[in-house]
Short mmCIF file of C-alpha atoms and ligand atoms in Angstrom, two decimals:
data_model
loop_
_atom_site.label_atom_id
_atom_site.label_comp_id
_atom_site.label_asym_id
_atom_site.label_seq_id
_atom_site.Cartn_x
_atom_site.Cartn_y
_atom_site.Cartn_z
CA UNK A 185 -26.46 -5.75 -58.99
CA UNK A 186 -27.02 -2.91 -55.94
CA UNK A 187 -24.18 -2.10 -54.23
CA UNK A 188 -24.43 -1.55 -50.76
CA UNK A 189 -23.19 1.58 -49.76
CA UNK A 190 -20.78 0.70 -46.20
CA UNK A 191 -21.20 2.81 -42.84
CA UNK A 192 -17.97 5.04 -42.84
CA UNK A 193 -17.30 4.22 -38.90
CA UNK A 194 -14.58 6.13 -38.81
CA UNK A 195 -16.45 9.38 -40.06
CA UNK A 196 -19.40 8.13 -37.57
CA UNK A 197 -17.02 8.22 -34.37
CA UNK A 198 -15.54 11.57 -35.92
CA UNK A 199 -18.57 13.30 -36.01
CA UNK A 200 -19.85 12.03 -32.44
CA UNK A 201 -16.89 13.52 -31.15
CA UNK A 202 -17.15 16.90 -33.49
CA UNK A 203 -20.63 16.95 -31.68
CA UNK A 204 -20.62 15.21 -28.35
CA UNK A 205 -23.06 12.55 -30.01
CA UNK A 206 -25.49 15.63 -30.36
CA UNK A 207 -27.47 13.64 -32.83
CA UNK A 208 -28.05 10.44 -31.37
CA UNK A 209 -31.28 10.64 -30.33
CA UNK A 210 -33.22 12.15 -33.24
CA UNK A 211 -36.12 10.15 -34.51
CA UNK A 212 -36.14 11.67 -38.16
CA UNK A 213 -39.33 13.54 -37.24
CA UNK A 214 -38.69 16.78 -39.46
CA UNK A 215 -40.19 19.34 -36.79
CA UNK A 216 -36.73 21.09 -37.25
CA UNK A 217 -36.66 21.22 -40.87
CA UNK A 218 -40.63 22.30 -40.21
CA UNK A 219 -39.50 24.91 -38.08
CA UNK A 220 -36.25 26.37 -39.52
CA UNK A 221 -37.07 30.38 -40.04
CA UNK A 222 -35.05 30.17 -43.27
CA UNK A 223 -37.39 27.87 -44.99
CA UNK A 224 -39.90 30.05 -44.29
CA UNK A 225 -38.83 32.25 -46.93
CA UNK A 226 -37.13 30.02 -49.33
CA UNK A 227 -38.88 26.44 -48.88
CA UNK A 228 -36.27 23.70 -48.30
CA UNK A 229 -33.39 26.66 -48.06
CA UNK A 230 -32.32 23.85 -45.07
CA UNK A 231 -32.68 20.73 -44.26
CA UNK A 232 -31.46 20.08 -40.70
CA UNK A 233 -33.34 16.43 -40.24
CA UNK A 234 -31.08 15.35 -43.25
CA UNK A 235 -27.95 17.14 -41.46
CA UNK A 236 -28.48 14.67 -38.22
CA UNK A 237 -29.40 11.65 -40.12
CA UNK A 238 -26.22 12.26 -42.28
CA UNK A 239 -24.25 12.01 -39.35
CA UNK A 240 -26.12 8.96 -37.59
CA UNK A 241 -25.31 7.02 -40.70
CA UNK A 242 -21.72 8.43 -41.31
CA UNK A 243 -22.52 10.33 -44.83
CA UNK A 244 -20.10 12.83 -45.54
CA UNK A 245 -22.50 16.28 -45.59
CA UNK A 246 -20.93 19.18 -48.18
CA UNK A 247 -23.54 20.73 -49.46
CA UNK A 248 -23.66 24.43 -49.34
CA UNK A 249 -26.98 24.66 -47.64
CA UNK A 250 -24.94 24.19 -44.42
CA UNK A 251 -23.13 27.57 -44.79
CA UNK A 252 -26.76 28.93 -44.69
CA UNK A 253 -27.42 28.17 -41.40
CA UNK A 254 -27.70 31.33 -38.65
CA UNK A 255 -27.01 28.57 -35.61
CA UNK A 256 -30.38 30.25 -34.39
CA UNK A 257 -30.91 26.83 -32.29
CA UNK A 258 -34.49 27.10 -32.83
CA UNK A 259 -34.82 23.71 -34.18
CA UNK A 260 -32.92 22.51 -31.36
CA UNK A 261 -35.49 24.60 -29.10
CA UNK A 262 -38.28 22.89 -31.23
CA UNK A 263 -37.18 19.60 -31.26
CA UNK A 264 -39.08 16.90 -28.80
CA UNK A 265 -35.45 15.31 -27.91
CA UNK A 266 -33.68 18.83 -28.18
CA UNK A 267 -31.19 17.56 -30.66
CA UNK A 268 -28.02 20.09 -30.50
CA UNK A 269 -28.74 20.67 -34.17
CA UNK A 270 -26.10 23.28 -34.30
CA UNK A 271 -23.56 21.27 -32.46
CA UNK A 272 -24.00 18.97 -35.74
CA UNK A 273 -23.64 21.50 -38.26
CA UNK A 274 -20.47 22.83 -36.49
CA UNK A 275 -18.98 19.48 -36.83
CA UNK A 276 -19.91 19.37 -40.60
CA UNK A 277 -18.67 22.12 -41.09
CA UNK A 278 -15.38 21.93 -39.45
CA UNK A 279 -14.82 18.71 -41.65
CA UNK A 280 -15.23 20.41 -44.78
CA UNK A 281 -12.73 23.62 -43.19
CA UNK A 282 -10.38 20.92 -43.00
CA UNK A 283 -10.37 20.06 -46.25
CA UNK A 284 -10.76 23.69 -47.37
CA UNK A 285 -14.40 23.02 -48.55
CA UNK A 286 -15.69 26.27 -47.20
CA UNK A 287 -16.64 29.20 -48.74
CA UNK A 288 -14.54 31.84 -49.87
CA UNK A 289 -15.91 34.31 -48.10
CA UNK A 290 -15.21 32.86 -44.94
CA UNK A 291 -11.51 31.60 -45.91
CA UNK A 292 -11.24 35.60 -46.15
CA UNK A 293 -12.74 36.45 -43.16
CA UNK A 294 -9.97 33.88 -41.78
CA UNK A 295 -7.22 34.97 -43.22
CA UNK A 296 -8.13 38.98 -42.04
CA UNK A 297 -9.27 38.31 -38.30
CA UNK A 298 -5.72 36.39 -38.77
CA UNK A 299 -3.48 39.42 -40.07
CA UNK A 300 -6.12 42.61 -38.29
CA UNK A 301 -7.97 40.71 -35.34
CA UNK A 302 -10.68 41.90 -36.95
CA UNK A 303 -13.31 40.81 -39.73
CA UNK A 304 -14.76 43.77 -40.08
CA UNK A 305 -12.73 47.14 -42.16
CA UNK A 306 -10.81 48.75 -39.97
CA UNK A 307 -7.64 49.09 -37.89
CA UNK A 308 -6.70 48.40 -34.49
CA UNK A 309 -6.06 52.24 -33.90
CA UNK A 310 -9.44 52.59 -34.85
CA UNK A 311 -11.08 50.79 -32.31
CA UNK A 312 -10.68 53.34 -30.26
CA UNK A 313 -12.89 56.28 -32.14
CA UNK A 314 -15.40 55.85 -30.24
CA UNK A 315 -14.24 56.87 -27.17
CA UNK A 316 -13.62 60.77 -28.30
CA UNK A 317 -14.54 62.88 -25.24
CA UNK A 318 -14.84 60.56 -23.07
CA UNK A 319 -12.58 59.00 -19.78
CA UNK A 320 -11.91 55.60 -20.32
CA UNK A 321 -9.13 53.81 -19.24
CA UNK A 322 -6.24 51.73 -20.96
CA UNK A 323 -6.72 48.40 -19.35
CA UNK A 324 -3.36 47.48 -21.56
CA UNK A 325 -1.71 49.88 -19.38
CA UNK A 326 -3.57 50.31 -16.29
CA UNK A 327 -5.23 47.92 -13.96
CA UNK A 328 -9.00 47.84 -13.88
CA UNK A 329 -11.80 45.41 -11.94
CA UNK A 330 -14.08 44.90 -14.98
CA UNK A 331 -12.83 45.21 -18.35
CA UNK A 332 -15.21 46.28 -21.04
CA UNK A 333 -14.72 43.90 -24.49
CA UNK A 334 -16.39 46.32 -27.08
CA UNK A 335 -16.17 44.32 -29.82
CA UNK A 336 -15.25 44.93 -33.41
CA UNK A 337 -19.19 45.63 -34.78
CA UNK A 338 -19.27 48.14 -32.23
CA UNK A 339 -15.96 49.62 -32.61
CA UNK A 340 -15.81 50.50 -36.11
CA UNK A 341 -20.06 50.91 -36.86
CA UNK A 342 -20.50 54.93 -36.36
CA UNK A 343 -24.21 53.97 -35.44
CA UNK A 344 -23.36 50.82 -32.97
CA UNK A 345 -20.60 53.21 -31.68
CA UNK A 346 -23.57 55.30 -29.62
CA UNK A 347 -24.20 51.88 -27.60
CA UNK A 348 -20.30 52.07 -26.30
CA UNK A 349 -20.80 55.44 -25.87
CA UNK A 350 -24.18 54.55 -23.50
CA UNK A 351 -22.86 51.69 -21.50
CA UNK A 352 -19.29 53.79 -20.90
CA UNK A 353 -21.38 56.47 -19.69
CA UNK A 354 -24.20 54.10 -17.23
CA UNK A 355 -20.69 52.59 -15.96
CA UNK A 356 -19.12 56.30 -15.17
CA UNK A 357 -22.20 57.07 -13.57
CA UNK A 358 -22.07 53.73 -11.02
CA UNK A 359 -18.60 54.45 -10.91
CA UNK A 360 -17.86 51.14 -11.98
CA UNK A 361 -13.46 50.74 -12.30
CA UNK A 362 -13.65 49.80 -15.47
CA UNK A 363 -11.68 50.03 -18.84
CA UNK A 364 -11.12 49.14 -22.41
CA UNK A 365 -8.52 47.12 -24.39
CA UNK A 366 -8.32 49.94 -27.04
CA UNK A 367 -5.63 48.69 -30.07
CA UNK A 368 -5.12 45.63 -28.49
CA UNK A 369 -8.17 44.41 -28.51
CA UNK A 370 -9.06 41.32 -30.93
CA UNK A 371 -12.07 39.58 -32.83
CA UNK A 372 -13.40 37.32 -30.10
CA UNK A 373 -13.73 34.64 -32.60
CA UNK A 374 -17.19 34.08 -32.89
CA UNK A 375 -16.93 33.66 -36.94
CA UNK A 376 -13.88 31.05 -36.16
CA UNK A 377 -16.01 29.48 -33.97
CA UNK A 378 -18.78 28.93 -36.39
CA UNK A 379 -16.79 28.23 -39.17
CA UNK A 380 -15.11 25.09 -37.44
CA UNK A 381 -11.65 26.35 -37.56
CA UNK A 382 -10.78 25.27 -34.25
CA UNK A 383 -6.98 25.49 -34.55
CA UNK A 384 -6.74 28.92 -35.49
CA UNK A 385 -9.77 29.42 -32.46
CA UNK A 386 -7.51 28.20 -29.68
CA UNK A 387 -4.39 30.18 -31.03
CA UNK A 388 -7.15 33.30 -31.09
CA UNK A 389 -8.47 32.69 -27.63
CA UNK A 390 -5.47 31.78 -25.76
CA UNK A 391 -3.91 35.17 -27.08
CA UNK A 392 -6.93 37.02 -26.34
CA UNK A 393 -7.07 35.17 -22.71
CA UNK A 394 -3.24 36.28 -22.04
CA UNK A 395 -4.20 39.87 -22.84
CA UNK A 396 -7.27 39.69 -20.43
CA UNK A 397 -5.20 38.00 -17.77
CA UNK A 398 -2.97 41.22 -17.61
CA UNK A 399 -5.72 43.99 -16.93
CA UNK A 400 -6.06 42.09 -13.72
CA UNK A 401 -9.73 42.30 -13.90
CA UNK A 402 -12.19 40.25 -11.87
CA UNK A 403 -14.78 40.27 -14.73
CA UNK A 404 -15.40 40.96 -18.37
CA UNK A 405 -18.32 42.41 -19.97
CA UNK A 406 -19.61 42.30 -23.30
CA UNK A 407 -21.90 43.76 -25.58
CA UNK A 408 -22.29 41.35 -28.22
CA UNK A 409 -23.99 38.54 -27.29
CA UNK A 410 -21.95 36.44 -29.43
CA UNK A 411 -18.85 37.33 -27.59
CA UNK A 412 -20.48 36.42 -24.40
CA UNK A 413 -21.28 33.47 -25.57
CA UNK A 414 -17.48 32.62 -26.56
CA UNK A 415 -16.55 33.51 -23.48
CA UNK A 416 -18.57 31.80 -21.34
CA UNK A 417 -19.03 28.81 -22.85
CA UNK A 418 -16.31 27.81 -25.31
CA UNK A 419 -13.26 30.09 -24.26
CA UNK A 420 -13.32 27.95 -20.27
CA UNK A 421 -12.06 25.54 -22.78
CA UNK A 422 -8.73 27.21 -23.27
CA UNK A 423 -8.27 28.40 -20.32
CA UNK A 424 -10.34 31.58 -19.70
CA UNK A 425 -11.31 31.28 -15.64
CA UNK A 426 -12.05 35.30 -15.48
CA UNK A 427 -16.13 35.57 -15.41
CA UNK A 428 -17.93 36.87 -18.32
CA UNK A 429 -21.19 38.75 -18.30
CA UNK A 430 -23.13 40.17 -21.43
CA UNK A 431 -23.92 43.94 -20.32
CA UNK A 432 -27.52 43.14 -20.03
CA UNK A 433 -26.61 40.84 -16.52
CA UNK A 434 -24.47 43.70 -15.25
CA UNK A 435 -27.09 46.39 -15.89
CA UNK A 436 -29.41 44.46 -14.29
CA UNK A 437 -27.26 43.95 -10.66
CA UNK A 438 -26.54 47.82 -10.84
CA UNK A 439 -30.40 48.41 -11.20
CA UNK A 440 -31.26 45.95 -8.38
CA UNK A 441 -28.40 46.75 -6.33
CA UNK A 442 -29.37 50.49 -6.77
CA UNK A 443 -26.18 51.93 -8.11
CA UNK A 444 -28.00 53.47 -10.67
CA UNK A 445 -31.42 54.89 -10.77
CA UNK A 446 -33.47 54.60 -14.23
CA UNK A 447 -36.00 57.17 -12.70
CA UNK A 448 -36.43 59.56 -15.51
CA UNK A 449 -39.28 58.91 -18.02
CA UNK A 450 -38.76 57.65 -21.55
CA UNK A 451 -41.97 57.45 -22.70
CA UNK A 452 -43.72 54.98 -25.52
CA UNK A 453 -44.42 51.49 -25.93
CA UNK A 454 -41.28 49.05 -27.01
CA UNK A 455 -41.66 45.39 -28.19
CA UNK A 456 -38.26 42.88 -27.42
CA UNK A 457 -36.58 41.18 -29.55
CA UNK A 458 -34.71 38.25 -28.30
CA UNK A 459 -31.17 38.10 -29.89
CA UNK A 460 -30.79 34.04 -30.40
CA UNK A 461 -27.32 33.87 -28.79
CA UNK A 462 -28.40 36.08 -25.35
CA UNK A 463 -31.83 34.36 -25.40
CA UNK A 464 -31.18 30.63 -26.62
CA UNK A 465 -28.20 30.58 -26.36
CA UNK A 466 -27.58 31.96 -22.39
CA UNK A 467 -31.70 32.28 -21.37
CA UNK A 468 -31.52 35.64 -21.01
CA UNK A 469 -34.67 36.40 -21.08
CA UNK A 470 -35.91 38.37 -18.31
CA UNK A 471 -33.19 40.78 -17.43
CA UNK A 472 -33.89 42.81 -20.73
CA UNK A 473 -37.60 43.25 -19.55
CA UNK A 474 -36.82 43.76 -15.73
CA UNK A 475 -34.75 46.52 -17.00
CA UNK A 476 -36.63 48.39 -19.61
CA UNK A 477 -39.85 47.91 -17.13
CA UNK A 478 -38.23 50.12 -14.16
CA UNK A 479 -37.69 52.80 -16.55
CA UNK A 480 -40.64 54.99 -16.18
CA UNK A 481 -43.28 55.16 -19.12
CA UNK A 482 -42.13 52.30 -21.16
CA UNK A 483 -44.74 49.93 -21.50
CA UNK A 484 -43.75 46.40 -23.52
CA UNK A 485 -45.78 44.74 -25.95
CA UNK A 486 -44.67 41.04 -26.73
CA UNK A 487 -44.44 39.68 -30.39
CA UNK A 488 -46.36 36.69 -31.24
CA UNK A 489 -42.92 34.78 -31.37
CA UNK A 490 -40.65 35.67 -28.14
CA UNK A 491 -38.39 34.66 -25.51
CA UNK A 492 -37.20 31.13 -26.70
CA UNK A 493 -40.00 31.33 -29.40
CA UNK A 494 -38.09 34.51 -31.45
CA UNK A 495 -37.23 34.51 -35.06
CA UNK A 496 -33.42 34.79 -35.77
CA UNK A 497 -32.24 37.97 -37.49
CA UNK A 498 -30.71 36.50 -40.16
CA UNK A 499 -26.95 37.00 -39.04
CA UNK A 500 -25.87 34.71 -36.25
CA UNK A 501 -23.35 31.59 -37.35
CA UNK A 502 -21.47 33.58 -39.69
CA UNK A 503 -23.93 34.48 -42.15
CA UNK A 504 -23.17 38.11 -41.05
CA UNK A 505 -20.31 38.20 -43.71
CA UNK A 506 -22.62 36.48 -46.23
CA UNK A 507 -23.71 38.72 -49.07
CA UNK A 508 -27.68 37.93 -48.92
CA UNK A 509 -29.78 38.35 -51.75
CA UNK A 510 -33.45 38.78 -51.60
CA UNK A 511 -35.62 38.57 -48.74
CA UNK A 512 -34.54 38.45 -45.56
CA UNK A 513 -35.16 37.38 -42.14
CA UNK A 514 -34.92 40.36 -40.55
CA UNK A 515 -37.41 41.72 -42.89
CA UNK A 516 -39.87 39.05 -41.52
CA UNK A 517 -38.79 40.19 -38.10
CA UNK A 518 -39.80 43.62 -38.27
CA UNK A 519 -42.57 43.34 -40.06
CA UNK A 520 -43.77 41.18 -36.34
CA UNK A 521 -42.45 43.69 -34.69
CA UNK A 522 -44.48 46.44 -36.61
CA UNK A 523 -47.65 44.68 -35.62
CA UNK A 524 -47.67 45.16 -31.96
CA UNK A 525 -47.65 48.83 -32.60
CA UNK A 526 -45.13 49.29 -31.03
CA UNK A 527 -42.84 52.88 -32.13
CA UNK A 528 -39.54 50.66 -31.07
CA UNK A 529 -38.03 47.40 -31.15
CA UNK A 530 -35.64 46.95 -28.34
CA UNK A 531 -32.00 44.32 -29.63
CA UNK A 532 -29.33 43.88 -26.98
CA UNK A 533 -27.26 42.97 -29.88
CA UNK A 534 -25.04 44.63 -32.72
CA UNK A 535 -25.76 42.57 -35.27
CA UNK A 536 -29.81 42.45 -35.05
CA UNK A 537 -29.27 46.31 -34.55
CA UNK A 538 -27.49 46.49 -38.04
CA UNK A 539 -30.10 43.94 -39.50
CA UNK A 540 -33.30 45.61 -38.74
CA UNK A 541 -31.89 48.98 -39.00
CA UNK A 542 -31.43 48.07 -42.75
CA UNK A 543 -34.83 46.06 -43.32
CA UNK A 544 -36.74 49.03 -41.63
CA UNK A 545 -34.54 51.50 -44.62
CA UNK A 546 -35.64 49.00 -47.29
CA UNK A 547 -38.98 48.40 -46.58
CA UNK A 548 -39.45 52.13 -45.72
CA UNK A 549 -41.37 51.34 -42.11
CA UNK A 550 -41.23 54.16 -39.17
CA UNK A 551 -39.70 51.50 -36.47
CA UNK A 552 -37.02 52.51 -34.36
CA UNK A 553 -34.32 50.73 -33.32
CA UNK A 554 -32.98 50.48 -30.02
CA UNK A 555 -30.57 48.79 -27.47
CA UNK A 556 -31.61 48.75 -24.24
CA UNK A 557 -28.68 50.23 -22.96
CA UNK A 558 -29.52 53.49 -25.04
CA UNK A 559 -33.05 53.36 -23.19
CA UNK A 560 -31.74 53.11 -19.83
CA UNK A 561 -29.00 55.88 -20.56
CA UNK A 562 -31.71 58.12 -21.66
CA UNK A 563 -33.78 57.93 -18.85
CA UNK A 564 -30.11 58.47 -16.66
CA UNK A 565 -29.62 61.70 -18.33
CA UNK A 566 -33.29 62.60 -19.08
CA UNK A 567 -32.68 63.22 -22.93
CA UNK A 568 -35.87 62.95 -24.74
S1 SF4 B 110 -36.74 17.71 -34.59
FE1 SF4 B 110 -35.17 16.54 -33.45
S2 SF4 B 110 -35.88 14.40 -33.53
FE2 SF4 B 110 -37.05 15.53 -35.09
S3 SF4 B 110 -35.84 15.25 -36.99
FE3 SF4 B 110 -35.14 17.15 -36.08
S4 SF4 B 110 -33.38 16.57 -34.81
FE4 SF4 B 110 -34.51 14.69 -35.27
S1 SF4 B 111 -30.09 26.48 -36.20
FE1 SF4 B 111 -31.67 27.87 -37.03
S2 SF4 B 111 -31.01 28.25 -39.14
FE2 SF4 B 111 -29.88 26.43 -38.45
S3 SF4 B 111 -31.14 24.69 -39.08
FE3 SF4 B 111 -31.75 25.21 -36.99
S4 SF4 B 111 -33.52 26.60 -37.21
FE4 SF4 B 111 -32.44 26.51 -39.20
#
C-alpha cells in the first residue's frame, strides 16, 4: 500500500512567516538552479528550485547544500517572479539553528562573536591598530556627527587596514566630524544574520544600537557592504532610526557636493566588480562608476557579467568562515576580470578584496586589487 505523505501545515505557515511567503509564487521553472554561480563549478552544488518547492509543500529542508549558499540573490535577480530565494534559505536555515542542525563551524563563529564581538582573531584593543598616526576620534568618549563602523575584516586584516586608513584620510580632508568606536566596537552581525540565529541577532543589534545612540551621531557609515546592509535593512527592525550609508554613497555626495576634489591623475584602465550585497542587495550601482570616472585617467572597462548581472565572490552568507576546497568562485571572477584587460579590478568590499587577492596569488595572474576608496585617495594626495 503507498502511504501518503501529509502536508506539515504547521511547518508550511512557519516557513511563510520565516520568509514573508517569499516562495509563493515560484512556478518550479529551475532558471535559479540554472543560474546559481556555484553550480557552475560543481554541477548540482545547489539546488534552490528544490529549496522553494520544499517550503511550498511544507518538507522539512536539512541538507547541507543549504550552508553552501553565498545569499548572492542572483537567482532571485534571475528569476521571472523574483522569488526572494534567499529569504527562503534564511528561514531553512534558522529552523535547523534551532534545533542545532548547523554546522560546526558556524556554532563557533556564534559562540566567539558572543564572548569577542568578533568572528574574526583578534581583540577588541586591537581594533584600533589601524589607526597608528593618525587623528581619529573616540566616538565612545566624544561626540561626533557621523560615526565611522570599520568593521572587524577591516580592523584586524593588515592589507584591508590601508582602506580605513584611505577613507579616514578622504574624511580629514572634507573635514567631515567624524569618529570611530575603537574597543567598543562589535561584529555587526552579518554571520548571525545569515545563520538564522535571530535571538542572539536582536540581543547583538540592540547592544550595538545603544552604543551608536551615545556618539550622538546623525549618520553611520560603513565599509562593508554587509554591514550596510544590516543596518539599513534588518537593524530598523530593532530599533536602529540613525541613517546608514555604505562609504561609497558618502563619497559620492562629497564628490558632487565638491568637498573634495579627485583632480589628480591615476592613470590605467579598471574593470568593477559589483559586490552582491552593495549591488543586489542596495542597487548601488552607479555611484562606484560616477566616482572612479571623475578621477582623471581612469578609464572603465565592463565585464561581460556586471551591475545586477555580477558573479558572487564566493563569500557572502557566511561562507566566508567556510574552509573551501577546490575551485573557487572568485577564481572564476578574476579570470572575467582578466579578460577586459584591464591592470585592476575595483571591490568596494572587504571580503571580495580578500577573495580575489588570494585567487590572483593562486592562480599567479598580474591583477591588482583595489577599493575605490584607495583610488580616489590616491588621486587626493597624488601618490602614483
Ligand atoms: S526561478 Fe523563480 S519561479 Fe523558477 S524555480 Fe526558481 S524560484 Fe521558482
Ligand atoms: S543566492 Fe546565489 S548561491 Fe544562493 S542559491 Fe541563489 S544563486 Fe545560488
Amino acid at each position: 500500500m503507498i502511504k501518503a505523505k501529509l502536508v506539515d501545515v504547521e511547518l508550511i505557515e512557519r516557513l511563510a512567516q520565516l520568509t514573508s511567503g517569499a516562495g509563493d509564487y515560484c512556478y518550479q521553472c529551475g532558471t535559479c538552479t540554472g543560474v546559481c554561480p556555484f553550480n557552475l563549478l560543481n554541477p548540482e552544488t545547489i539546488n534552490p528550485r528544490k529549496i522553494v518547492r520544499s517550503a511550498q509543500l511544507g518538507l522539512i529542508y536539512e541538507d547541507g547544500n543549504l550552508w553552501y549558499c553565498s545569499t548572492c540573490g542572483l537567482c532571485e535577480a534571475k528569476c521571472p517572479w523574483s522569488v526572494k530565494i534567499p529569504e527562503v534559505v534564511r528561514g531553512y536555515r534558522q529552523l535547523a539553528t534551532e534545533k542545532r542542525k548547523l554546522p560546526q563551524k558556524f556554532e563557533e563563529l556564534l559562540w566567539m562573536i558572543y564572548e569577542d564581538g568578533t568572528a574574526f582573531p583578534g581583540s577588541s584593543v586591537e581594533r584600533t591598530a589601524w589607526t597608528e598616526g593618525l587623528k581619529i576620534k573616540d566616538a565612545s568618549k566624544q561626540k561626533v556627527q557621523v560615526l565611522l563602523y570599520v568593521g572587524c575584516a577591516v580592523s584586524f586584516d593588515k592589507r584591508l587596514q590601508k582602506i580605513a586608513r584611505s577613507l579616514a584620510n578622504i574624511l580629514s580632508i572634507a573635514e567631515v566630524d567624524f569618529g570611530i568606536l575603537g574597543k567598543e566596537e562589535r561584529c555587526c552581525g552579518d554571520v548571525v544574520y545569515n545563520v538564522g540565529e535571530d535571538a542572539f541577532l536582536e540581543e547583538l543589534a540592540s547592544q550595538n544600537i545603544e552604543r551608536f545612540n551615545k556618539t550622538g551621531a546623525e549618520t553611520i557609515i560603513t565599509i562593508s557592504p554587509h554591514s550596510a546592509h544590516m543596518f539599513k535593512k534588518v537593524y530598523p527592525r530593532y530599533g536602529l532610526r540613525i541613517p546608514a550609508l555604505h562609504y561609497i554613497e558618502f563619497l559620492h555626495d562629497l564628490i558632487e557636493k565638491e568637498r573634495i576634489k579627485v583632480d589628480k591623475p591615476v592613470e590605467g584602465e579598471v574593470t568593477v566588480h559589483d559586490p552582491c550585497y552593495l549591488g543586489r542587495y542596495l542597487k548601488i550601482y552607479e555611484e562606484p562608476r560616477k566616482i572612479l570616472s571623475s578621477i582623471p585617467g581612469l578609464e572603465i572597462i565592463e565585464m561581460d557579467e556586471a551591475k545586477e548581472n555580477a558573479v558572487c565572490c564566493g563569500s557572502g552568507g557566511g561562507r566566508h568562515f567556510l574552509d573551501i576546497h577546490g575551485d573557487r568562485l572568485s577564481h572564476y571572477r578574476v579570470m572575467q576580470a582578466v579578460q577586459t584587460g584591464a591592470k585592476t579590478v575595483v571591490a568596494p568590499c572587504p571580503f571580495c578584496i580578500q577573495n580575489f587577492e588570494d585567487s590572483v596569488k593562486t592562480k599567479k595572474l598580474s591583477l591588482n586589487i583595489k577599493d575605490v576608496v584607495e583610488l580616489v585617495d590616491q588621486s587626493l594626495s597624488g601618490s602614483a
